[in-house]
Amino acid sequence: MSPSVFARALTLGAFTLLTAQHAFAEEADTDTIKYPYKAVGETVIFQYYRNVDPQLVPDVDVRDFKIIYKGYSISVARSGKNYYCDALKLPAGFDPAQARFVEDFVLFSGKAWADCKPLDYAIDAEKFKALDNPFYTDSKTVLLVTGERMKDVDVATFKTLSMHQAKDKSHYYFVAGNHVKLPYHHSVKTYPPCYGWGNIDGTMHYEGKPRPEVDSKSFACFASYTAIDKHDFYVTRGKAAQVVIPEDVNVQAIKMLTEEIYSDGKYVWFVGREAMLLSGINASKVSWKKKGSVYRITDGDNRWKCAVNNDYDEPVCDKR
């Protein structure tokens, strides 16, 4: 048995034993111990996800254990003179009054933790701030929510443009799983709240990959995953919906009637997982009723039934 497997088995064995002992242990007031922590007998465990093994929180007195800070996915807790980031015991002398908590970062006395993992480089706590997700800076370093430092970035000119997208004086950055760094010569534009879309020197990009077939001049964003140009709607993962956009349509005139129904005053489209032009519908008389994820759309003469979450092998809309 490898050391790591042995350690895991030992931890789980101890956890099982402590659970059994709980039935015989003297009851303590554990009402103050909240998720993601849990009292087990005279100990505390940390378990953020059910499918992840619980971790024992060391040197805890269940009678005074208390969460003092919650970030997006971390918790900082206290027991006696001890402090914890999730299950990690913070250094002796940690003082929350002197520390800074910025979302899922903990900063204290020249040290920093991201997602409760210690960073191996110094952060200026006073200047540290969150930018658009997932970027952070202390004016000397640009780093990500994971604590990873971005390399070869011009920090002085670094600027976030929208979620996951940024630029400095000579490069465009897209960070969401993959890290993309592209040079530009003239301009970079993004389209919040649309996810992933950027215009680099006049060429459209999605997640940092060029999309020259998308028309940058008529491109417009409606919602996180819904955009349009004179050729098509772009929905799931930036894919073209292959929906009809008549030649006489003024893309800039298209408005969002609901999250799924769009019109330019003449035509009506339904945009769910896919998109469809609702032929025959008079935009000036259009009305709809929604029940669950199903729309019934009509102008009094023509009727369509459209599903927000249709199966991929079924049409998004059916004419009635």
Tab-separated table of C-alpha atoms in Angstrom:
chain	number	residue	atom	x	y	z
A	1	MET	CA	0.000	0.000	0.000
A	2	SER	CA	1.430	3.363	-0.996
A	3	PRO	CA	1.966	6.003	1.752
A	4	SER	CA	-0.778	8.240	0.318
A	5	VAL	CA	-3.282	5.385	0.196
A	6	PHE	CA	-2.265	4.296	3.701
A	7	ALA	CA	-2.711	7.845	5.031
A	8	ARG	CA	-6.143	8.100	3.458
A	9	ALA	CA	-7.183	4.756	4.941
A	10	LEU	CA	-5.876	5.818	8.341
A	11	THR	CA	-7.808	9.098	8.176
A	12	LEU	CA	-11.032	7.392	7.147
A	13	GLY	CA	-10.492	4.753	9.814
A	14	ALA	CA	-10.090	7.430	12.454
A	15	PHE	CA	-13.189	9.173	11.153
A	16	THR	CA	-15.192	5.919	11.406
A	17	LEU	CA	-13.947	5.308	14.951
A	18	LEU	CA	-14.825	8.856	15.979
A	19	THR	CA	-18.304	8.443	14.520
A	20	ALA	CA	-18.829	5.322	16.611
A	21	GLN	CA	-17.520	7.036	19.736
A	22	HIS	CA	-19.966	9.882	19.196
A	23	ALA	CA	-22.798	7.755	20.574
A	24	PHE	CA	-21.014	7.498	23.897
A	25	ALA	CA	-19.377	10.921	24.060
A	26	GLU	CA	-20.650	13.611	26.358
A	27	GLU	CA	-22.816	15.934	24.255
A	28	ALA	CA	-21.363	19.362	23.503
A	29	ASP	CA	-23.179	22.385	22.178
A	30	THR	CA	-22.353	22.137	18.468
A	31	ASP	CA	-25.086	24.424	17.167
A	32	THR	CA	-22.429	26.971	16.176
A	33	ILE	CA	-20.615	24.464	13.932
A	34	LYS	CA	-22.002	25.049	10.463
A	35	TYR	CA	-21.476	23.640	6.969
A	36	PRO	CA	-18.938	22.854	5.560
A	37	TYR	CA	-17.814	21.767	9.014
A	38	LYS	CA	-19.417	19.102	11.177
A	39	ALA	CA	-18.889	17.969	14.747
A	40	VAL	CA	-18.136	14.265	15.183
A	41	GLY	CA	-17.800	13.454	18.852
A	42	GLU	CA	-15.055	15.673	20.199
A	43	THR	CA	-13.624	16.498	16.783
A	44	VAL	CA	-14.560	18.585	13.766
A	45	ILE	CA	-14.384	17.492	10.147
A	46	PHE	CA	-14.371	19.596	7.011
A	47	GLN	CA	-16.262	18.361	3.943
A	48	TYR	CA	-17.294	20.825	1.238
A	49	TYR	CA	-18.463	18.196	-1.272
A	50	ARG	CA	-20.151	14.904	-0.467
A	51	ASN	CA	-18.086	13.027	-3.030
A	52	VAL	CA	-14.805	14.205	-1.458
A	53	ASP	CA	-13.365	12.496	1.609
A	54	PRO	CA	-13.804	14.432	4.875
A	55	GLN	CA	-10.755	16.041	6.449
A	56	LEU	CA	-10.047	16.137	10.170
A	57	VAL	CA	-9.539	19.665	11.492
A	58	PRO	CA	-6.618	19.455	13.957
A	59	ASP	CA	-6.425	20.730	17.535
A	60	VAL	CA	-10.069	21.750	17.831
A	61	ASP	CA	-12.294	22.274	20.837
A	62	VAL	CA	-15.848	21.687	19.594
A	63	ARG	CA	-17.209	23.937	22.320
A	64	ASP	CA	-15.761	27.143	20.831
A	65	PHE	CA	-15.325	26.287	17.152
A	66	LYS	CA	-16.857	28.979	14.947
A	67	ILE	CA	-16.702	30.199	11.346
A	68	ILE	CA	-15.520	33.812	11.174
A	69	TYR	CA	-15.396	34.318	7.390
A	70	LYS	CA	-16.931	32.719	4.315
A	71	GLY	CA	-15.702	33.403	0.790
A	72	TYR	CA	-17.133	31.968	-2.395
A	73	SER	CA	-15.752	28.495	-1.663
A	74	ILE	CA	-13.586	28.822	1.454
A	75	SER	CA	-14.277	29.156	5.148
A	76	VAL	CA	-12.052	30.598	7.861
A	77	ALA	CA	-12.772	29.340	11.379
A	78	ARG	CA	-11.502	29.770	14.924
A	79	SER	CA	-11.102	27.469	17.897
A	80	GLY	CA	-9.350	28.900	20.941
A	81	LYS	CA	-6.166	30.547	19.679
A	82	ASN	CA	-6.137	28.456	16.506
A	83	TYR	CA	-7.411	29.581	13.114
A	84	TYR	CA	-8.208	27.469	10.079
A	85	CYS	CA	-8.681	27.937	6.358
A	86	ASP	CA	-11.001	25.039	5.502
A	87	ALA	CA	-9.111	22.183	7.248
A	88	LEU	CA	-5.696	23.880	7.065
A	89	LYS	CA	-4.371	25.189	10.372
A	90	LEU	CA	-3.082	28.716	9.832
A	91	PRO	CA	0.271	29.773	11.349
A	92	ALA	CA	0.535	30.573	15.040
A	93	GLY	CA	-0.041	34.259	15.616
A	94	PHE	CA	-2.619	34.610	12.856
A	95	ASP	CA	-4.807	37.582	13.725
A	96	PRO	CA	-8.022	38.086	11.723
A	97	ALA	CA	-8.103	41.726	12.777
A	98	GLN	CA	-4.794	42.252	10.963
A	99	ALA	CA	-5.604	39.973	8.025
A	100	ARG	CA	-7.389	40.756	4.760
A	101	PHE	CA	-10.023	38.489	3.251
A	102	VAL	CA	-10.678	39.050	-0.460
A	103	GLU	CA	-13.153	36.534	-1.842
A	104	ASP	CA	-11.211	33.219	-1.666
A	105	PHE	CA	-7.880	34.814	-0.709
A	106	VAL	CA	-6.522	35.172	2.823
A	107	LEU	CA	-3.633	37.619	3.329
A	108	PHE	CA	-1.665	38.074	6.525
A	109	SER	CA	1.818	39.266	7.467
A	110	GLY	CA	3.331	38.940	3.994
A	111	LYS	CA	1.790	35.512	3.399
A	112	ALA	CA	-1.183	34.629	1.231
A	113	TRP	CA	-3.473	31.667	0.669
A	114	ALA	CA	-5.610	31.101	-2.436
A	115	ASP	CA	-8.427	28.594	-1.966
A	116	CYS	CA	-6.661	27.762	1.305
A	117	LYS	CA	-3.451	26.763	-0.500
A	118	PRO	CA	-0.350	28.753	0.548
A	119	LEU	CA	1.257	30.841	-2.188
A	120	ASP	CA	5.013	30.607	-2.633
A	121	TYR	CA	5.431	34.301	-3.402
A	122	ALA	CA	4.721	37.552	-1.571
A	123	ILE	CA	1.557	39.607	-2.109
A	124	ASP	CA	1.072	43.238	-1.128
A	125	ALA	CA	-2.031	42.829	1.029
A	126	GLU	CA	-2.852	46.519	1.115
A	127	LYS	CA	-2.946	46.868	-2.672
A	128	PHE	CA	-4.417	43.456	-3.445
A	129	LYS	CA	-7.806	43.588	-5.181
A	130	ALA	CA	-10.186	41.549	-7.292
A	131	LEU	CA	-10.676	42.459	-10.937
A	132	ASP	CA	-13.105	40.796	-13.346
A	133	ASN	CA	-13.123	37.044	-12.721
A	134	PRO	CA	-10.671	35.274	-12.647
A	135	PHE	CA	-8.079	38.069	-12.390
A	136	TYR	CA	-6.519	39.708	-9.303
A	137	THR	CA	-3.634	42.103	-8.790
A	138	ASP	CA	-1.525	43.823	-6.151
A	139	SER	CA	-0.153	46.319	-8.717
A	140	LYS	CA	3.069	44.289	-9.013
A	141	THR	CA	1.669	40.902	-10.012
A	142	VAL	CA	-1.372	39.692	-11.956
A	143	LEU	CA	-2.681	36.398	-10.660
A	144	LEU	CA	-5.662	34.124	-11.126
A	145	VAL	CA	-8.283	32.848	-8.708
A	146	THR	CA	-6.197	29.679	-8.290
A	147	GLY	CA	-3.244	31.740	-7.099
A	148	GLU	CA	-1.305	31.101	-10.316
A	149	ARG	CA	0.798	34.051	-11.436
A	150	MET	CA	0.378	35.227	-15.013
A	151	LYS	CA	3.772	35.330	-16.681
A	152	ASP	CA	5.119	37.940	-19.086
A	153	VAL	CA	2.274	40.385	-18.420
A	154	ASP	CA	2.788	44.130	-18.499
A	155	VAL	CA	1.230	44.810	-15.116
A	156	ALA	CA	1.265	48.598	-15.509
A	157	THR	CA	-1.037	48.459	-18.565
A	158	PHE	CA	-2.974	45.312	-17.683
A	159	LYS	CA	-6.736	45.868	-17.809
A	160	THR	CA	-9.660	43.485	-17.596
A	161	LEU	CA	-12.247	43.929	-20.342
A	162	SER	CA	-14.950	41.542	-19.121
A	163	MET	CA	-15.221	38.165	-17.443
A	164	HIS	CA	-12.266	35.964	-18.517
A	165	GLN	CA	-10.880	38.582	-20.926
A	166	ALA	CA	-8.133	41.158	-20.484
A	167	LYS	CA	-5.381	43.010	-22.302
A	168	ASP	CA	-2.147	44.848	-21.711
A	169	LYS	CA	-0.304	47.216	-24.041
A	170	SER	CA	0.423	44.528	-26.633
A	171	HIS	CA	-1.491	41.311	-25.848
A	172	TYR	CA	-5.023	39.995	-25.428
A	173	TYR	CA	-5.730	37.331	-22.778
A	174	PHE	CA	-8.526	34.804	-22.453
A	175	VAL	CA	-8.522	32.659	-19.312
A	176	ALA	CA	-11.197	30.052	-18.600
A	177	GLY	CA	-9.682	26.601	-18.316
A	178	ASN	CA	-7.390	27.235	-21.284
A	179	HIS	CA	-5.025	30.202	-21.247
A	180	VAL	CA	-4.837	32.120	-24.529
A	181	LYS	CA	-2.411	34.957	-25.172
A	182	LEU	CA	-2.580	36.737	-28.531
A	183	PRO	CA	-0.737	39.803	-29.830
A	184	TYR	CA	-2.744	42.724	-31.176
A	185	HIS	CA	-1.738	45.830	-33.094
A	186	HIS	CA	-4.605	48.298	-32.906
A	187	SER	CA	-7.610	47.410	-30.769
A	188	VAL	CA	-9.368	44.855	-28.586
A	189	LYS	CA	-13.077	44.913	-27.835
A	190	THR	CA	-15.309	42.581	-25.828
A	191	TYR	CA	-19.088	42.263	-25.609
A	192	PRO	CA	-20.308	41.877	-22.012
A	193	PRO	CA	-22.362	40.132	-20.831
A	194	CYS	CA	-21.613	37.695	-23.679
A	195	TYR	CA	-19.198	34.986	-22.621
A	196	GLY	CA	-16.073	34.426	-24.684
A	197	TRP	CA	-16.565	36.877	-27.569
A	198	GLY	CA	-13.822	39.329	-28.445
A	199	ASN	CA	-12.883	41.518	-31.392
A	200	ILE	CA	-9.137	41.630	-32.006
A	201	ASP	CA	-8.040	44.068	-34.703
A	202	GLY	CA	-11.405	43.681	-36.444
A	203	THR	CA	-11.535	39.854	-36.382
A	204	MET	CA	-14.045	38.139	-34.102
A	205	HIS	CA	-12.739	35.529	-31.654
A	206	TYR	CA	-14.486	33.071	-29.349
A	207	GLU	CA	-12.561	31.815	-26.320
A	208	GLY	CA	-9.451	33.245	-27.952
A	209	LYS	CA	-9.931	31.324	-31.210
A	210	PRO	CA	-10.465	33.265	-34.460
A	211	ARG	CA	-13.960	33.257	-35.950
A	212	PRO	CA	-13.491	35.154	-39.237
A	213	GLU	CA	-16.908	34.020	-40.521
A	214	VAL	CA	-18.618	36.172	-37.853
A	215	ASP	CA	-19.312	39.726	-38.992
A	216	SER	CA	-17.744	42.142	-36.505
A	217	LYS	CA	-19.584	45.209	-37.819
A	218	SER	CA	-23.091	43.835	-37.212
A	219	PHE	CA	-22.245	41.666	-34.169
A	220	ALA	CA	-24.414	42.302	-31.106
A	221	CYS	CA	-24.671	40.660	-27.700
A	222	PHE	CA	-27.960	39.938	-25.915
A	223	ALA	CA	-27.154	37.580	-23.038
A	224	SER	CA	-24.327	35.406	-21.689
A	225	TYR	CA	-24.713	32.786	-24.408
A	226	THR	CA	-26.789	34.610	-27.034
A	227	ALA	CA	-25.336	36.844	-29.741
A	228	ILE	CA	-26.136	37.698	-33.359
A	229	ASP	CA	-24.665	39.122	-36.545
A	230	LYS	CA	-26.178	39.630	-39.992
A	231	HIS	CA	-25.635	35.943	-40.765
A	232	ASP	CA	-26.905	34.053	-37.735
A	233	PHE	CA	-27.615	33.736	-34.029
A	234	TYR	CA	-24.793	32.296	-31.915
A	235	VAL	CA	-25.884	30.250	-28.932
A	236	THR	CA	-24.399	27.248	-27.102
A	237	ARG	CA	-20.589	27.459	-26.965
A	238	GLY	CA	-20.555	30.123	-29.660
A	239	LYS	CA	-21.925	27.788	-32.320
A	240	ALA	CA	-23.920	29.212	-35.205
A	241	ALA	CA	-27.577	28.238	-34.842
A	242	GLN	CA	-28.048	28.102	-38.639
A	243	VAL	CA	-31.226	30.129	-38.340
A	244	VAL	CA	-32.701	32.277	-41.102
A	245	ILE	CA	-31.814	35.984	-40.922
A	246	PRO	CA	-33.689	37.635	-43.839
A	247	GLU	CA	-31.670	40.095	-45.903
A	248	ASP	CA	-33.889	43.048	-44.977
A	249	VAL	CA	-33.270	42.615	-41.230
A	250	ASN	CA	-31.525	45.438	-39.382
A	251	VAL	CA	-29.628	43.510	-36.729
A	252	GLN	CA	-29.312	46.616	-34.562
A	253	ALA	CA	-33.125	46.816	-34.414
A	254	ILE	CA	-33.509	43.334	-32.900
A	255	LYS	CA	-34.740	43.474	-29.318
A	256	MET	CA	-35.086	40.918	-26.568
A	257	LEU	CA	-38.791	40.423	-25.738
A	258	THR	CA	-38.012	37.634	-23.255
A	259	GLU	CA	-34.860	35.614	-22.619
A	260	GLU	CA	-35.904	33.386	-25.524
A	261	ILE	CA	-38.036	35.564	-27.852
A	262	TYR	CA	-36.478	38.204	-30.121
A	263	SER	CA	-37.918	40.584	-32.713
A	264	ASP	CA	-36.869	43.425	-34.990
A	265	GLY	CA	-40.479	44.636	-35.250
A	266	LYS	CA	-41.105	42.596	-38.395
A	267	TYR	CA	-39.774	39.083	-37.718
A	268	VAL	CA	-39.834	36.952	-34.562
A	269	TRP	CA	-37.229	34.385	-33.495
A	270	PHE	CA	-37.156	31.867	-30.679
A	271	VAL	CA	-33.708	31.255	-29.183
A	272	GLY	CA	-33.266	28.373	-26.764
A	273	ARG	CA	-30.638	25.666	-27.006
A	274	GLU	CA	-31.047	26.326	-30.722
A	275	ALA	CA	-32.747	29.159	-32.632
A	276	MET	CA	-35.594	29.347	-35.142
A	277	LEU	CA	-37.341	31.987	-37.221
A	278	LEU	CA	-41.072	31.769	-36.454
A	279	SER	CA	-42.409	32.153	-39.964
A	280	GLY	CA	-45.829	33.714	-40.366
A	281	ILE	CA	-45.842	35.431	-36.960
A	282	ASN	CA	-46.823	39.118	-37.168
A	283	ALA	CA	-44.376	40.828	-34.829
A	284	SER	CA	-46.789	43.690	-34.094
A	285	LYS	CA	-49.383	41.222	-32.761
A	286	VAL	CA	-47.156	38.601	-31.148
A	287	SER	CA	-48.070	37.276	-27.693
A	288	TRP	CA	-46.967	34.267	-25.703
A	289	LYS	CA	-47.686	32.106	-22.710
A	290	LYS	CA	-45.067	30.100	-20.877
A	291	LYS	CA	-45.658	26.961	-18.834
A	292	GLY	CA	-42.564	25.360	-17.416
A	293	SER	CA	-39.989	25.399	-20.196
A	294	VAL	CA	-42.558	25.482	-23.017
A	295	TYR	CA	-43.729	28.603	-24.830
A	296	ARG	CA	-46.898	28.910	-26.903
A	297	ILE	CA	-46.421	31.845	-29.260
A	298	THR	CA	-49.114	33.337	-31.483
A	299	ASP	CA	-50.254	36.405	-33.400
A	300	GLY	CA	-53.871	35.252	-33.331
A	301	ASP	CA	-53.652	33.396	-36.631
A	302	ASN	CA	-50.348	31.522	-36.524
A	303	ARG	CA	-49.241	29.383	-33.581
A	304	TRP	CA	-45.903	27.938	-32.554
A	305	LYS	CA	-44.918	25.691	-29.658
A	306	CYS	CA	-41.301	26.129	-28.574
A	307	ALA	CA	-39.269	24.371	-25.866
A	308	VAL	CA	-36.367	25.973	-24.038
A	309	ASN	CA	-34.764	22.628	-23.235
A	310	ASN	CA	-35.591	20.501	-26.250
A	311	ASP	CA	-33.669	17.309	-26.967
A	312	TYR	CA	-30.920	17.740	-29.531
A	313	ASP	CA	-32.666	15.384	-31.989
A	314	GLU	CA	-35.940	17.329	-31.784
A	315	PRO	CA	-36.767	20.725	-33.348
A	316	VAL	CA	-36.742	23.655	-30.945
A	317	CYS	CA	-40.156	24.777	-32.264
A	318	ASP	CA	-43.146	23.187	-33.998
A	319	LYS	CA	-45.759	25.108	-35.944
A	320	ARG	CA	-49.237	24.152	-34.737
